[in-house]
Short mmCIF file of C-alpha atoms in Angstrom, two decimals:
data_model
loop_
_atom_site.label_atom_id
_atom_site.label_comp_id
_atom_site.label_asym_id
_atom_site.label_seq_id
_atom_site.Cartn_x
_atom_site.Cartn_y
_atom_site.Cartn_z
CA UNK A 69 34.52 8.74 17.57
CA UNK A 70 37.08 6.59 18.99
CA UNK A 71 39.25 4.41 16.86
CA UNK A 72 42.27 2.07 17.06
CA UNK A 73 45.62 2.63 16.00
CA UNK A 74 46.94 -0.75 13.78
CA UNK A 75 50.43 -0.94 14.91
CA UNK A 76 50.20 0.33 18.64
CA UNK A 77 46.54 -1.01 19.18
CA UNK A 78 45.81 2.49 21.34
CA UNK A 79 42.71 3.98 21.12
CA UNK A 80 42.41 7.20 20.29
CA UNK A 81 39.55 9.75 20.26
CA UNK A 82 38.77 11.79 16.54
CA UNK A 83 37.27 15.12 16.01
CA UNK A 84 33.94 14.52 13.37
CA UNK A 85 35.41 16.85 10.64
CA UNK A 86 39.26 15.10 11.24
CA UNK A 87 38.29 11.35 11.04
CA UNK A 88 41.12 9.64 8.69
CA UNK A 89 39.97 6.64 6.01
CA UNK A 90 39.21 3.67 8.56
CA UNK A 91 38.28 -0.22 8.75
CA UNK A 92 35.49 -1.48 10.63
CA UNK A 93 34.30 -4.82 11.97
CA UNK A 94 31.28 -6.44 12.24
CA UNK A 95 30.84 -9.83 14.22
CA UNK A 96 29.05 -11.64 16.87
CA UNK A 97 30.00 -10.73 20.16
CA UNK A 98 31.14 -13.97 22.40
CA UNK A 99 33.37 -14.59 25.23
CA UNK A 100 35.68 -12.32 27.23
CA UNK A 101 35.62 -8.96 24.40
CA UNK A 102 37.71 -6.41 24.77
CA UNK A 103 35.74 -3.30 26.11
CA UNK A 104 37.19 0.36 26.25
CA UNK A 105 38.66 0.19 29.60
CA UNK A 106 40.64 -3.15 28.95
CA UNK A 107 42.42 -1.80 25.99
CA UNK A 108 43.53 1.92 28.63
CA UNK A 109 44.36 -0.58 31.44
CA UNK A 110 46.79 -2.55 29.19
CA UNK A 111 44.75 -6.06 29.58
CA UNK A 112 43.31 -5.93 26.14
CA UNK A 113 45.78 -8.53 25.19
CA UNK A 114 44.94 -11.17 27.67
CA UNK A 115 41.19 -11.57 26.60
CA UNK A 116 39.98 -13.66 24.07
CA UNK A 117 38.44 -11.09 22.22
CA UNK A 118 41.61 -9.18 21.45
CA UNK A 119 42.28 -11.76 18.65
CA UNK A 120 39.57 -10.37 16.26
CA UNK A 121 40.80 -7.14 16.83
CA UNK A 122 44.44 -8.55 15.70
CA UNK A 123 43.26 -10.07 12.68
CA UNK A 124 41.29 -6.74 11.83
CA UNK A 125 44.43 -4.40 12.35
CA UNK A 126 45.96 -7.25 10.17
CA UNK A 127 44.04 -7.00 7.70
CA UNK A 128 43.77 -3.13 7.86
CA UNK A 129 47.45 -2.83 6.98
CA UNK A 130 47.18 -5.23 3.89
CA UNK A 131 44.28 -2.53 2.77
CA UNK A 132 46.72 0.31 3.80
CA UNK A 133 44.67 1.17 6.72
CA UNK A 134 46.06 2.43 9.63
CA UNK A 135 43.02 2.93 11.59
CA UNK A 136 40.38 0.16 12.71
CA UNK A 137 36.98 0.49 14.42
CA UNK A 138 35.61 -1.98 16.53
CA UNK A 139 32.23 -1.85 18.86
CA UNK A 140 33.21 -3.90 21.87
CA UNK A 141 36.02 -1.25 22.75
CA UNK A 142 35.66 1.79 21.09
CA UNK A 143 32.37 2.85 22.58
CA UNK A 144 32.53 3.77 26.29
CA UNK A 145 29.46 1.98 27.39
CA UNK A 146 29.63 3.34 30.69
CA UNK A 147 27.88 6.76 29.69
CA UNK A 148 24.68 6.27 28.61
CA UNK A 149 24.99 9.69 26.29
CA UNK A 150 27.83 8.27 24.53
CA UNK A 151 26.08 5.07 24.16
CA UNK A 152 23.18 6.53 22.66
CA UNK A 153 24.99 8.86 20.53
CA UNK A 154 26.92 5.85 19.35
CA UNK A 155 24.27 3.87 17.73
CA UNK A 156 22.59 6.78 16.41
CA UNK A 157 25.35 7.33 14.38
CA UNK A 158 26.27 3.71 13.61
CA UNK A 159 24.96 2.93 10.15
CA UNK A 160 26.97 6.40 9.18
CA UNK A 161 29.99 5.57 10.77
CA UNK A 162 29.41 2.03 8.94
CA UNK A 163 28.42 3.49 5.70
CA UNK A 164 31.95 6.02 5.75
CA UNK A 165 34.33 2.98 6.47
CA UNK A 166 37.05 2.15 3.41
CA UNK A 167 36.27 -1.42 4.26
CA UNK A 168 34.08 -3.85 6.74
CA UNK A 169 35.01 -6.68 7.84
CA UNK A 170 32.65 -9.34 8.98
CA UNK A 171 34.45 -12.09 10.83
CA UNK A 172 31.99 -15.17 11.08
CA UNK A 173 33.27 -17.03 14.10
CA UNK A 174 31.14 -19.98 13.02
CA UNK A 175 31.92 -20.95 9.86
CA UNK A 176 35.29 -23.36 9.29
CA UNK A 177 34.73 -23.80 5.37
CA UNK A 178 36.04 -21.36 2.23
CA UNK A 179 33.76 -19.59 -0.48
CA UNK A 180 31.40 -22.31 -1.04
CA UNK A 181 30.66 -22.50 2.86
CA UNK A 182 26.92 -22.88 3.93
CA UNK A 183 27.31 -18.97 5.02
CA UNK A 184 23.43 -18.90 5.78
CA UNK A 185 24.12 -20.77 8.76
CA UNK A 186 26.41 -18.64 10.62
CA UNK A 187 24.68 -16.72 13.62
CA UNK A 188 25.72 -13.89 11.76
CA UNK A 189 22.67 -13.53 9.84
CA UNK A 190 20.29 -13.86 12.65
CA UNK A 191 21.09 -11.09 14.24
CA UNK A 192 19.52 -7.17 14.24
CA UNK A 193 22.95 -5.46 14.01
CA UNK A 194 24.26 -7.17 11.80
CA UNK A 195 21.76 -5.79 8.97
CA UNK A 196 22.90 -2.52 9.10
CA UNK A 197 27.05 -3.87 8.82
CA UNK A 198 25.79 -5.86 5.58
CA UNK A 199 23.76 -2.84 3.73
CA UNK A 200 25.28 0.38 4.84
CA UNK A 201 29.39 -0.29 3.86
CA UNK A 202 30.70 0.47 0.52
CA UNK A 203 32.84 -2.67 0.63
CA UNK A 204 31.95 -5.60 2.86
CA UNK A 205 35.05 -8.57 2.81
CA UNK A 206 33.74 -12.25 4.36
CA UNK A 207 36.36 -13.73 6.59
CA UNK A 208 35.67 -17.47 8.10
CA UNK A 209 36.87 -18.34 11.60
CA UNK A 210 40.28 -18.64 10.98
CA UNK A 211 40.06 -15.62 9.24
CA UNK A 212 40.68 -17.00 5.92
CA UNK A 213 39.35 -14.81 2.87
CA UNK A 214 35.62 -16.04 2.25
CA UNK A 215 34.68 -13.07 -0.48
CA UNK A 216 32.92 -9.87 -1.58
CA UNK A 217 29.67 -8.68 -0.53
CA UNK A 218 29.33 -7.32 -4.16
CA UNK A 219 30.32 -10.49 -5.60
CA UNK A 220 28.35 -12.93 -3.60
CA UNK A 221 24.87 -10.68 -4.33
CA UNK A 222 22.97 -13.51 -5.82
CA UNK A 223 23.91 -15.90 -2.67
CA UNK A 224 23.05 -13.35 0.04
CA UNK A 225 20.03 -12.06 -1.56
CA UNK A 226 19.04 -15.93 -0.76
CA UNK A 227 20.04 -15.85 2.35
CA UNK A 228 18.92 -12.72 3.76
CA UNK A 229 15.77 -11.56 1.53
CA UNK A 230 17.86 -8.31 0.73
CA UNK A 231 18.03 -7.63 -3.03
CA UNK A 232 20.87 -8.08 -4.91
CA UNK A 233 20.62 -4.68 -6.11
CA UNK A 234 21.37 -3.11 -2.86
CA UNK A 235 23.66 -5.92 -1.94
CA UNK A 236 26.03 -5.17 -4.91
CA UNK A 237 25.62 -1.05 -4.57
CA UNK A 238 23.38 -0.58 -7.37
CA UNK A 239 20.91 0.46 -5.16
CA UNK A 240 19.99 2.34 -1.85
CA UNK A 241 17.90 0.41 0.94
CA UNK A 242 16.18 4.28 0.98
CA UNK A 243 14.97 3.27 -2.98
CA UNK A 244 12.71 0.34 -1.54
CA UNK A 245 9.64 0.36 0.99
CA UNK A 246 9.46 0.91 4.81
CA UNK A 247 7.61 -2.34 4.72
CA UNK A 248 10.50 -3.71 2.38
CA UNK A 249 12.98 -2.95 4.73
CA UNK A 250 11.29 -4.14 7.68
CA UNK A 251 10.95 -7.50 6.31
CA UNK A 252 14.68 -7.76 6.11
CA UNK A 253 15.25 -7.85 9.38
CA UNK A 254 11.98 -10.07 10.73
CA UNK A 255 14.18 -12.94 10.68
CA UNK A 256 16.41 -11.47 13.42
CA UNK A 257 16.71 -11.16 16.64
CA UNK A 258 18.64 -8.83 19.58
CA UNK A 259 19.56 -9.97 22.92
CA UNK A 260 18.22 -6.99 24.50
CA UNK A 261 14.21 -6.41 23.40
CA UNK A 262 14.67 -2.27 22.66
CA UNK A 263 18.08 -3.24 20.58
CA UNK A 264 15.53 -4.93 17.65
CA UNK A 265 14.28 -1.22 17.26
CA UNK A 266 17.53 0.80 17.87
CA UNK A 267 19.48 -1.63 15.62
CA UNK A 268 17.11 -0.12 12.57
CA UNK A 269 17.80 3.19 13.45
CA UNK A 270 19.79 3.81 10.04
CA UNK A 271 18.12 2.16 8.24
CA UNK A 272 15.04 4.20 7.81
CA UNK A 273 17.78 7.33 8.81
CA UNK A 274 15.61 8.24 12.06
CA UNK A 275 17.31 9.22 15.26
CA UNK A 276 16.14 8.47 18.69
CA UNK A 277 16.29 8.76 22.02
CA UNK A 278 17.27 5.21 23.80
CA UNK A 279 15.35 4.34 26.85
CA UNK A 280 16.35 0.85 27.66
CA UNK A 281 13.79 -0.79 30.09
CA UNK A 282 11.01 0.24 27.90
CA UNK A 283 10.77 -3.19 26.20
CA UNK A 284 8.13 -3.43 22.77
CA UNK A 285 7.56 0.32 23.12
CA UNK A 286 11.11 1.27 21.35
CA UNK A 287 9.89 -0.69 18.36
CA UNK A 288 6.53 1.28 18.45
CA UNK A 289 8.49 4.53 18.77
CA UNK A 290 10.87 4.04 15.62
CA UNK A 291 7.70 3.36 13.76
CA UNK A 292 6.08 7.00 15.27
CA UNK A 293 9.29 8.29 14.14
CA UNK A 294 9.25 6.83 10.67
CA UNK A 295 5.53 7.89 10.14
CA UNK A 296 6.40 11.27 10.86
CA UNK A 297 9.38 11.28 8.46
CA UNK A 298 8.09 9.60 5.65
CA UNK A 299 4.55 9.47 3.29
CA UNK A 300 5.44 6.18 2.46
CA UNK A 301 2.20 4.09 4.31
CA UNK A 302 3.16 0.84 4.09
CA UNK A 303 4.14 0.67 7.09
CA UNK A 304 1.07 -0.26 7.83
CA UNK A 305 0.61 -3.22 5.39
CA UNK A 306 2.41 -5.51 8.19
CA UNK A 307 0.22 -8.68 9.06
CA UNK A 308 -0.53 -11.36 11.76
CA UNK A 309 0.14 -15.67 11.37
CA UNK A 310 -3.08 -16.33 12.01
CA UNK A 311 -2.32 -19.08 14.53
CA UNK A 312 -0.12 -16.24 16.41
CA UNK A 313 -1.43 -15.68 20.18
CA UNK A 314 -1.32 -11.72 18.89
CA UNK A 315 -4.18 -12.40 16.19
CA UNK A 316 -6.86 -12.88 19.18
CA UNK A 317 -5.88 -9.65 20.68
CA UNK A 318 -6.91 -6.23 19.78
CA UNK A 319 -3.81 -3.77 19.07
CA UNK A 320 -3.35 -0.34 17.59
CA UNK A 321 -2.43 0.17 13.84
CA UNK A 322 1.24 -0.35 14.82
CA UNK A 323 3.48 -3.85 14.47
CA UNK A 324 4.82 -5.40 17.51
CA UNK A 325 7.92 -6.45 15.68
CA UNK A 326 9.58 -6.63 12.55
CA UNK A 327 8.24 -9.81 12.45
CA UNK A 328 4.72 -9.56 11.11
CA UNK A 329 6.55 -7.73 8.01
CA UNK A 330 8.20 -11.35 6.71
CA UNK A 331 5.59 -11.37 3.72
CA UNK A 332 6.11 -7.59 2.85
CA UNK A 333 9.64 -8.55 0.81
CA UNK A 334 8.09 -7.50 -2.59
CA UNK A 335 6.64 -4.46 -4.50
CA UNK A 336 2.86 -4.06 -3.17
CA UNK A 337 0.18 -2.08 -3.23
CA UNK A 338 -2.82 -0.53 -0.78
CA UNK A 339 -5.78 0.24 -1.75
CA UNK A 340 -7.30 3.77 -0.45
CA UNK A 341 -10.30 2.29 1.02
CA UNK A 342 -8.02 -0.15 3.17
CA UNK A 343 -6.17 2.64 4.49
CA UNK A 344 -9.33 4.53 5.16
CA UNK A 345 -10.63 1.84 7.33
CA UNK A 346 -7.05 1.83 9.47
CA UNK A 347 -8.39 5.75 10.84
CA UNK A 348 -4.88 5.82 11.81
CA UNK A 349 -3.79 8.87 13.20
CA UNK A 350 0.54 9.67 13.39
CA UNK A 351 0.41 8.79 17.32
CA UNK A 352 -0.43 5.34 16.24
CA UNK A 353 -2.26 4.55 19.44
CA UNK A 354 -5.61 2.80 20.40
CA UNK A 355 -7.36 0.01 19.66
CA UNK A 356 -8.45 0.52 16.34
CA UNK A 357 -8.64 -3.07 14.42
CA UNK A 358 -8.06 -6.65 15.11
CA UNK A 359 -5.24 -8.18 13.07
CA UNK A 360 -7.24 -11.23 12.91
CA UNK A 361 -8.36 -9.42 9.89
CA UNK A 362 -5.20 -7.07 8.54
CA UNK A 363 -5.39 -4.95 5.50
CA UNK A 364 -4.32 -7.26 3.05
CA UNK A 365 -1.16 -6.18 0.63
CA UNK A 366 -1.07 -7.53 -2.40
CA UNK A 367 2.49 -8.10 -3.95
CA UNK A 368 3.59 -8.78 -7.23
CA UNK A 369 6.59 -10.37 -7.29
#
């Protein structure tokens, strides 16, 4: 694990059982970030990126922080090992951070901004960097002080579908559904089509190998994964829109996104004879049942 140094802004590399009490921040990537090499070559300074990572190290001394982690720089996305050990171990490495700070470039306005329509909460990473921190602290463009994740429960369980339990740490994401959790993120999107599957790896606390180029399949391979790891079957309970191009094909047992889980927010149950008639097997392959006519879950909200 790499991380940043808040006074000298030099990266340096930690040891897994030596890592010291660090910040971390979550945003939307945009123009000219600082990657890795920049910040060894001394040009770090010179991009426009380099001013989130001031305002983080900023902030990370008013929280008595001396050490800051940051994704555009602190992976070397050059090796594709590192890379894939990197996300793998992402929602941990979010999860063990003193603080997060999530820097919404879009929004100009103070607490009572319309948060919900920042970019921020449209996108797959992003989930993890809201659920997985102990402490999450809002920041708007300027990087004036927006709030508390904890505090502003009620508004972001609005805005995201993720209950306010987990949002204020009264709860683990583990304590609620596979189906539950997939439906938080089937409003969001990655720019790369495998990164909408890797981006959940944490989530559901799976690991896998990444194999970019392999388009839909990653998503069907974190669900193999999660079958294998878990009894919980609803999974399966995702569904189809019925005016969806996908509900007049035939497809295994397996979603094509987290998008067909948007109605699975809420407690539901199965009924045995509706997973009987799946004849799902834990490879999930084959054409087994149109989703022109899904199992049905029934939720009581």
């Amino acid at each position: 694990m790499r991380l940043i140094d808040v006074d000298s802004y030099e990266i340096h590399e930690v040891v897994a059982d030596q890592i010291p009490a660090y910040a971390i921040l979550s945003h939307c990537w945009g123009e000219a970030e600082v990657s890795l090499s920049d910040i060894q070559n001394g040009e770090a300074k010179g991009k426009l990126g380099f001013q989130k990572i001031y305002y983080a190290c900023e902030q990370a001394k008013r929280d008595f922080l001396k050490w800051v982690w940051v994704d555009t720089c602190c992976i070397d996305k050059t090796s594709s090992a590192e890379l894939s050990e990197a996300i793998n171990s992402m929602y941990q490495w979010y999860g063990e951070a003193i603080a997060c700070y999530v820097y919404l470039s879009d929004i100009t306005f103070g607490s009572h901004a319309p948060l919900g329509a920042s970019r921020w909460f449209t996108r797959g990473w992003t989930l993890q960097e809201l659920v997985a921190p102990e402490e999450v602290q809002f920041f708007n463009k300027h990087w004036k002080w927006i709030g508390l994740r904890d505090e502003m429960s009620e508004l972001l369980e609005g805005v995201t579908g993720i209950p306010g339990a987990v949002l204020s740490g009264r709860e683990t994401p583990l304590k609620h559904t596979v189906a539950a959790r997939m439906s938080w993120a089937s409003n969001r999107s990655c720019t790369r089509v495998e990164d909408i599957a890797y981006c959940l790896l944490g989530l559901f606390d799976v690991n896998l190998p990444l194999i970019y180029e392999e388009g839909k399949k990653a998503f069907i391979r974190l669900q193999e994964e999660i079958l294998r790891q878990t009894v919980d079957q609803t999974l399966l309970a995702w569904t189809v829109d019925s005016n969806s191009p996908q509900a007049w094909t035939r497809v295994g047992v397996l979603a094509e996104s987290p998008a067909n889980f948007a109605s699975c927010g809420g407690p539901f149950e199965i009924s045995q004879g509706e997973l009987e008639a799946l004849e799902y097997d834990t490879t999930g392959f084959g054409d087994i049942w149109s989703p022109s006519s899904p199992p049905t879950a029934r939720q009581h909200r």
